[in-house]
């Protein structure tokens, strides 16, 4: 019995170590993608093929992660985050339909997460996903759908700001959502509403 208990404890520690290593690897890929997306040099038209290749390498990592964990309830938030990353990369590599699909799946998953565990962090994840989905819809010519999803993001973020007035991130995200709403309203030729959102 003691040997069996020892073996189970060793197996549990091994699983925890494997999960920790996987989380660190994913965090490193997240930082890599952020660097590629934000690097001014790579935004130059001359470097678009390189930027696309670098993002494509990361995209394959996220796709493998999603396939490996799509039925693992313990990895639901990480899976939703990976879907969000796939959406972000796809939107920047001229695959808007893939981006829309990934953001929609991520939003659906974050909705389930907040229903089960309504923490501010989970609500923030959901609002960000609706924001990204809305911008992709706008780029796809679906401004009305985009406005609806941005209003969802704003509603969530307004509540977060009211409940957490000292958290600067939530205020900053709310301002970003209003700015993006103004952009979509301008695209719909609603200058008055856009001006209100910008203010």
PDB file of C-alpha atoms in Angstrom:
ATOM      1  CA  UNK A   1       0.000   0.000   0.000  1.00  0.00           C
ATOM      2  CA  UNK A   2       2.826   2.384   0.877  1.00  0.00           C
ATOM      3  CA  UNK A   3       4.553   1.632  -2.439  1.00  0.00           C
ATOM      4  CA  UNK A   4       1.320   2.259  -4.336  1.00  0.00           C
ATOM      5  CA  UNK A   5       0.802   5.583  -2.535  1.00  0.00           C
ATOM      6  CA  UNK A   6       4.388   6.587  -3.268  1.00  0.00           C
ATOM      7  CA  UNK A   7       3.944   5.723  -6.953  1.00  0.00           C
ATOM      8  CA  UNK A   8       0.736   7.797  -7.184  1.00  0.00           C
ATOM      9  CA  UNK A   9       2.433  10.770  -5.525  1.00  0.00           C
ATOM     10  CA  UNK A  10       5.369  10.505  -7.922  1.00  0.00           C
ATOM     11  CA  UNK A  11       2.988  10.332 -10.873  1.00  0.00           C
ATOM     12  CA  UNK A  12       1.109  13.400  -9.597  1.00  0.00           C
ATOM     13  CA  UNK A  13       4.350  15.367  -9.203  1.00  0.00           C
ATOM     14  CA  UNK A  14       5.400  14.372 -12.715  1.00  0.00           C
ATOM     15  CA  UNK A  15       2.073  15.597 -14.134  1.00  0.00           C
ATOM     16  CA  UNK A  16       2.384  18.894 -12.252  1.00  0.00           C
ATOM     17  CA  UNK A  17       5.928  19.372 -13.550  1.00  0.00           C
ATOM     18  CA  UNK A  18       4.787  18.608 -17.105  1.00  0.00           C
ATOM     19  CA  UNK A  19       1.921  21.109 -16.826  1.00  0.00           C
ATOM     20  CA  UNK A  20       4.228  23.783 -15.414  1.00  0.00           C
ATOM     21  CA  UNK A  21       6.710  23.246 -18.252  1.00  0.00           C
ATOM     22  CA  UNK A  22       3.913  23.430 -20.825  1.00  0.00           C
ATOM     23  CA  UNK A  23       2.571  26.642 -19.283  1.00  0.00           C
ATOM     24  CA  UNK A  24       6.024  28.216 -19.381  1.00  0.00           C
ATOM     25  CA  UNK A  25       6.492  27.186 -23.009  1.00  0.00           C
ATOM     26  CA  UNK A  26       3.137  28.712 -23.932  1.00  0.00           C
ATOM     27  CA  UNK A  27       3.974  31.924 -22.061  1.00  0.00           C
ATOM     28  CA  UNK A  28       7.255  32.126 -24.001  1.00  0.00           C
ATOM     29  CA  UNK A  29       5.382  31.709 -27.308  1.00  0.00           C
ATOM     30  CA  UNK A  30       2.900  34.398 -26.211  1.00  0.00           C
ATOM     31  CA  UNK A  31       5.790  36.804 -25.581  1.00  0.00           C
ATOM     32  CA  UNK A  32       7.326  35.869 -28.936  1.00  0.00           C
ATOM     33  CA  UNK A  33       4.070  36.643 -30.764  1.00  0.00           C
ATOM     34  CA  UNK A  34       3.689  39.965 -28.926  1.00  0.00           C
ATOM     35  CA  UNK A  35       7.223  40.918 -29.960  1.00  0.00           C
ATOM     36  CA  UNK A  36       6.587  40.057 -33.622  1.00  0.00           C
ATOM     37  CA  UNK A  37       3.251  41.913 -33.673  1.00  0.00           C
ATOM     38  CA  UNK A  38       4.625  45.026 -31.977  1.00  0.00           C
ATOM     39  CA  UNK A  39       8.009  45.297 -33.730  1.00  0.00           C
ATOM     40  CA  UNK A  40       7.888  48.442 -35.875  1.00  0.00           C
ATOM     41  CA  UNK A  41      10.577  47.117 -38.215  1.00  0.00           C
ATOM     42  CA  UNK A  42       8.485  44.043 -39.071  1.00  0.00           C
ATOM     43  CA  UNK A  43       5.516  46.263 -39.971  1.00  0.00           C
ATOM     44  CA  UNK A  44       7.498  47.606 -42.917  1.00  0.00           C
ATOM     45  CA  UNK A  45       6.119  46.239 -46.188  1.00  0.00           C
ATOM     46  CA  UNK A  46       9.541  44.860 -47.112  1.00  0.00           C
ATOM     47  CA  UNK A  47       9.476  42.548 -44.105  1.00  0.00           C
ATOM     48  CA  UNK A  48       5.916  41.245 -44.472  1.00  0.00           C
ATOM     49  CA  UNK A  49       7.043  37.814 -45.769  1.00  0.00           C
ATOM     50  CA  UNK A  50       9.310  37.404 -42.722  1.00  0.00           C
ATOM     51  CA  UNK A  51       6.581  38.605 -40.349  1.00  0.00           C
ATOM     52  CA  UNK A  52       4.101  36.164 -41.883  1.00  0.00           C
ATOM     53  CA  UNK A  53       6.587  33.289 -41.551  1.00  0.00           C
ATOM     54  CA  UNK A  54       7.349  34.100 -37.902  1.00  0.00           C
ATOM     55  CA  UNK A  55       3.649  34.299 -37.063  1.00  0.00           C
ATOM     56  CA  UNK A  56       2.991  31.112 -39.023  1.00  0.00           C
ATOM     57  CA  UNK A  57       5.506  29.224 -36.872  1.00  0.00           C
ATOM     58  CA  UNK A  58       3.671  30.372 -33.732  1.00  0.00           C
ATOM     59  CA  UNK A  59       0.305  29.581 -35.295  1.00  0.00           C
ATOM     60  CA  UNK A  60       1.302  25.948 -35.744  1.00  0.00           C
ATOM     61  CA  UNK A  61       2.241  25.750 -32.056  1.00  0.00           C
ATOM     62  CA  UNK A  62      -1.185  27.042 -30.967  1.00  0.00           C
ATOM     63  CA  UNK A  63      -2.987  24.715 -33.367  1.00  0.00           C
ATOM     64  CA  UNK A  64      -1.127  21.714 -31.921  1.00  0.00           C
ATOM     65  CA  UNK A  65      -1.953  22.890 -28.378  1.00  0.00           C
ATOM     66  CA  UNK A  66      -5.653  23.215 -29.258  1.00  0.00           C
ATOM     67  CA  UNK A  67      -5.766  19.734 -30.795  1.00  0.00           C
ATOM     68  CA  UNK A  68      -4.081  18.240 -27.724  1.00  0.00           C
ATOM     69  CA  UNK A  69      -6.344  19.913 -25.153  1.00  0.00           C
ATOM     70  CA  UNK A  70      -9.713  20.493 -26.834  1.00  0.00           C
ATOM     71  CA  UNK A  71     -11.364  17.871 -24.580  1.00  0.00           C
ATOM     72  CA  UNK A  72      -9.493  18.741 -21.363  1.00  0.00           C
ATOM     73  CA  UNK A  73     -11.764  20.766 -19.018  1.00  0.00           C
ATOM     74  CA  UNK A  74      -8.780  21.588 -16.800  1.00  0.00           C
ATOM     75  CA  UNK A  75      -7.186  23.554 -19.644  1.00  0.00           C
ATOM     76  CA  UNK A  76     -10.305  25.482 -20.704  1.00  0.00           C
ATOM     77  CA  UNK A  77      -8.963  28.986 -20.040  1.00  0.00           C
ATOM     78  CA  UNK A  78      -5.638  28.153 -21.684  1.00  0.00           C
ATOM     79  CA  UNK A  79      -7.505  26.654 -24.642  1.00  0.00           C
ATOM     80  CA  UNK A  80      -9.669  29.773 -25.009  1.00  0.00           C
ATOM     81  CA  UNK A  81      -6.523  31.908 -24.842  1.00  0.00           C
ATOM     82  CA  UNK A  82      -4.911  29.807 -27.558  1.00  0.00           C
ATOM     83  CA  UNK A  83      -7.992  30.235 -29.764  1.00  0.00           C
ATOM     84  CA  UNK A  84      -7.765  33.976 -29.195  1.00  0.00           C
ATOM     85  CA  UNK A  85      -4.116  33.929 -30.252  1.00  0.00           C
ATOM     86  CA  UNK A  86      -4.972  31.955 -33.381  1.00  0.00           C
ATOM     87  CA  UNK A  87      -7.566  34.614 -34.184  1.00  0.00           C
ATOM     88  CA  UNK A  88      -5.045  37.432 -33.699  1.00  0.00           C
ATOM     89  CA  UNK A  89      -2.443  35.759 -35.909  1.00  0.00           C
ATOM     90  CA  UNK A  90      -4.972  34.801 -38.596  1.00  0.00           C
ATOM     91  CA  UNK A  91      -6.300  38.371 -38.723  1.00  0.00           C
ATOM     92  CA  UNK A  92      -2.779  39.599 -39.472  1.00  0.00           C
ATOM     93  CA  UNK A  93      -1.947  37.001 -42.073  1.00  0.00           C
ATOM     94  CA  UNK A  94      -4.897  37.671 -44.401  1.00  0.00           C
ATOM     95  CA  UNK A  95      -7.022  34.789 -43.129  1.00  0.00           C
ATOM     96  CA  UNK A  96      -9.982  36.753 -41.809  1.00  0.00           C
ATOM     97  CA  UNK A  97     -12.489  33.898 -41.987  1.00  0.00           C
ATOM     98  CA  UNK A  98     -10.206  31.759 -39.788  1.00  0.00           C
ATOM     99  CA  UNK A  99      -9.828  34.713 -37.422  1.00  0.00           C
ATOM    100  CA  UNK A 100     -13.602  35.153 -37.120  1.00  0.00           C
ATOM    101  CA  UNK A 101     -14.069  31.448 -36.408  1.00  0.00           C
ATOM    102  CA  UNK A 102     -11.328  31.362 -33.761  1.00  0.00           C
ATOM    103  CA  UNK A 103     -12.509  34.510 -31.962  1.00  0.00           C
ATOM    104  CA  UNK A 104     -16.115  33.251 -31.966  1.00  0.00           C
ATOM    105  CA  UNK A 105     -15.041  29.926 -30.439  1.00  0.00           C
ATOM    106  CA  UNK A 106     -12.900  31.732 -27.859  1.00  0.00           C
ATOM    107  CA  UNK A 107     -15.807  34.009 -26.888  1.00  0.00           C
ATOM    108  CA  UNK A 108     -18.125  31.016 -26.511  1.00  0.00           C
ATOM    109  CA  UNK A 109     -15.579  29.273 -24.304  1.00  0.00           C
ATOM    110  CA  UNK A 110     -14.946  32.365 -22.145  1.00  0.00           C
ATOM    111  CA  UNK A 111     -18.733  32.716 -21.716  1.00  0.00           C
ATOM    112  CA  UNK A 112     -18.797  29.217 -20.216  1.00  0.00           C
ATOM    113  CA  UNK A 113     -15.797  30.021 -18.045  1.00  0.00           C
ATOM    114  CA  UNK A 114     -17.353  33.162 -16.532  1.00  0.00           C
ATOM    115  CA  UNK A 115     -20.632  31.304 -15.977  1.00  0.00           C
ATOM    116  CA  UNK A 116     -18.753  28.742 -13.883  1.00  0.00           C
ATOM    117  CA  UNK A 117     -16.181  31.055 -12.303  1.00  0.00           C
ATOM    118  CA  UNK A 118     -17.076  34.773 -12.614  1.00  0.00           C
ATOM    119  CA  UNK A 119     -13.741  36.344 -11.640  1.00  0.00           C
ATOM    120  CA  UNK A 120     -12.689  39.826 -12.877  1.00  0.00           C
ATOM    121  CA  UNK A 121      -9.835  38.247 -14.825  1.00  0.00           C
ATOM    122  CA  UNK A 122     -12.186  35.902 -16.672  1.00  0.00           C
ATOM    123  CA  UNK A 123     -14.588  38.735 -17.483  1.00  0.00           C
ATOM    124  CA  UNK A 124     -11.638  40.776 -18.748  1.00  0.00           C
ATOM    125  CA  UNK A 125     -10.639  37.888 -21.026  1.00  0.00           C
ATOM    126  CA  UNK A 126     -14.199  37.757 -22.375  1.00  0.00           C
ATOM    127  CA  UNK A 127     -14.356  41.504 -23.019  1.00  0.00           C
ATOM    128  CA  UNK A 128     -11.029  41.423 -24.868  1.00  0.00           C
ATOM    129  CA  UNK A 129     -12.233  38.551 -27.035  1.00  0.00           C
ATOM    130  CA  UNK A 130     -15.417  40.433 -27.980  1.00  0.00           C
ATOM    131  CA  UNK A 131     -13.254  43.468 -28.798  1.00  0.00           C
ATOM    132  CA  UNK A 132     -10.997  41.425 -31.083  1.00  0.00           C
ATOM    133  CA  UNK A 133     -13.953  39.677 -32.708  1.00  0.00           C
ATOM    134  CA  UNK A 134     -15.581  43.068 -33.366  1.00  0.00           C
ATOM    135  CA  UNK A 135     -12.476  44.509 -35.037  1.00  0.00           C
ATOM    136  CA  UNK A 136     -12.165  41.456 -37.258  1.00  0.00           C
ATOM    137  CA  UNK A 137     -15.837  41.728 -38.200  1.00  0.00           C
ATOM    138  CA  UNK A 138     -15.235  45.384 -39.064  1.00  0.00           C
ATOM    139  CA  UNK A 139     -12.308  44.429 -41.296  1.00  0.00           C
ATOM    140  CA  UNK A 140     -14.591  41.858 -42.942  1.00  0.00           C
ATOM    141  CA  UNK A 141     -17.173  44.539 -43.738  1.00  0.00           C
ATOM    142  CA  UNK A 142     -19.552  43.420 -40.993  1.00  0.00           C
ATOM    143  CA  UNK A 143     -19.628  46.714 -39.067  1.00  0.00           C
ATOM    144  CA  UNK A 144     -23.059  46.215 -37.506  1.00  0.00           C
ATOM    145  CA  UNK A 145     -22.092  42.850 -36.018  1.00  0.00           C
ATOM    146  CA  UNK A 146     -18.842  44.415 -34.854  1.00  0.00           C
ATOM    147  CA  UNK A 147     -20.657  47.253 -33.107  1.00  0.00           C
ATOM    148  CA  UNK A 148     -22.816  44.749 -31.260  1.00  0.00           C
ATOM    149  CA  UNK A 149     -19.813  42.841 -29.969  1.00  0.00           C
ATOM    150  CA  UNK A 150     -17.999  46.025 -28.962  1.00  0.00           C
ATOM    151  CA  UNK A 151     -21.055  47.094 -26.982  1.00  0.00           C
ATOM    152  CA  UNK A 152     -20.857  43.730 -25.206  1.00  0.00           C
ATOM    153  CA  UNK A 153     -17.186  44.355 -24.416  1.00  0.00           C
ATOM    154  CA  UNK A 154     -17.995  47.852 -23.128  1.00  0.00           C
ATOM    155  CA  UNK A 155     -20.837  46.574 -20.936  1.00  0.00           C
ATOM    156  CA  UNK A 156     -18.532  44.011 -19.323  1.00  0.00           C
ATOM    157  CA  UNK A 157     -15.710  46.518 -18.896  1.00  0.00           C
ATOM    158  CA  UNK A 158     -17.995  49.206 -17.414  1.00  0.00           C
ATOM    159  CA  UNK A 159     -19.020  46.700 -14.764  1.00  0.00           C
ATOM    160  CA  UNK A 160     -15.396  45.764 -14.074  1.00  0.00           C
ATOM    161  CA  UNK A 161     -14.429  49.427 -13.669  1.00  0.00           C
ATOM    162  CA  UNK A 162     -17.349  50.067 -11.320  1.00  0.00           C
ATOM    163  CA  UNK A 163     -16.465  47.047  -9.185  1.00  0.00           C
ATOM    164  CA  UNK A 164     -12.686  47.555  -9.318  1.00  0.00           C
ATOM    165  CA  UNK A 165     -12.116  51.344  -9.461  1.00  0.00           C
ATOM    166  CA  UNK A 166      -8.418  51.120  -8.546  1.00  0.00           C
ATOM    167  CA  UNK A 167      -7.467  48.686 -11.343  1.00  0.00           C
ATOM    168  CA  UNK A 168      -5.968  50.822 -14.107  1.00  0.00           C
ATOM    169  CA  UNK A 169      -5.989  47.975 -16.646  1.00  0.00           C
ATOM    170  CA  UNK A 170      -9.777  47.832 -16.692  1.00  0.00           C
ATOM    171  CA  UNK A 171     -10.058  51.603 -17.258  1.00  0.00           C
ATOM    172  CA  UNK A 172      -7.468  51.419 -20.039  1.00  0.00           C
ATOM    173  CA  UNK A 173      -9.275  48.516 -21.716  1.00  0.00           C
ATOM    174  CA  UNK A 174     -12.590  50.381 -21.486  1.00  0.00           C
ATOM    175  CA  UNK A 175     -11.043  53.419 -23.196  1.00  0.00           C
ATOM    176  CA  UNK A 176      -9.681  51.154 -25.935  1.00  0.00           C
ATOM    177  CA  UNK A 177     -13.092  49.571 -26.506  1.00  0.00           C
ATOM    178  CA  UNK A 178     -14.727  53.021 -26.820  1.00  0.00           C
ATOM    179  CA  UNK A 179     -12.030  54.088 -29.297  1.00  0.00           C
ATOM    180  CA  UNK A 180     -12.636  50.984 -31.390  1.00  0.00           C
ATOM    181  CA  UNK A 181     -16.393  51.565 -31.235  1.00  0.00           C
ATOM    182  CA  UNK A 182     -15.803  55.065 -32.601  1.00  0.00           C
ATOM    183  CA  UNK A 183     -13.797  53.586 -35.478  1.00  0.00           C
ATOM    184  CA  UNK A 184     -16.641  51.225 -36.364  1.00  0.00           C
ATOM    185  CA  UNK A 185     -19.246  53.983 -36.060  1.00  0.00           C
ATOM    186  CA  UNK A 186     -17.220  56.142 -38.445  1.00  0.00           C
ATOM    187  CA  UNK A 187     -17.122  53.211 -40.875  1.00  0.00           C
ATOM    188  CA  UNK A 188     -20.925  53.153 -40.659  1.00  0.00           C
ATOM    189  CA  UNK A 189     -20.988  56.930 -41.439  1.00  0.00           C
ATOM    190  CA  UNK A 190     -22.340  57.742 -37.977  1.00  0.00           C
ATOM    191  CA  UNK A 191     -20.057  60.681 -37.192  1.00  0.00           C
ATOM    192  CA  UNK A 192     -22.081  61.950 -34.227  1.00  0.00           C
ATOM    193  CA  UNK A 193     -21.987  58.599 -32.451  1.00  0.00           C
ATOM    194  CA  UNK A 194     -18.296  58.200 -33.300  1.00  0.00           C
ATOM    195  CA  UNK A 195     -17.510  61.581 -31.777  1.00  0.00           C
ATOM    196  CA  UNK A 196     -19.351  60.605 -28.595  1.00  0.00           C
ATOM    197  CA  UNK A 197     -17.422  57.342 -28.350  1.00  0.00           C
ATOM    198  CA  UNK A 198     -14.078  59.075 -28.911  1.00  0.00           C
ATOM    199  CA  UNK A 199     -14.869  61.623 -26.203  1.00  0.00           C
TER     200      UNK A 199
END
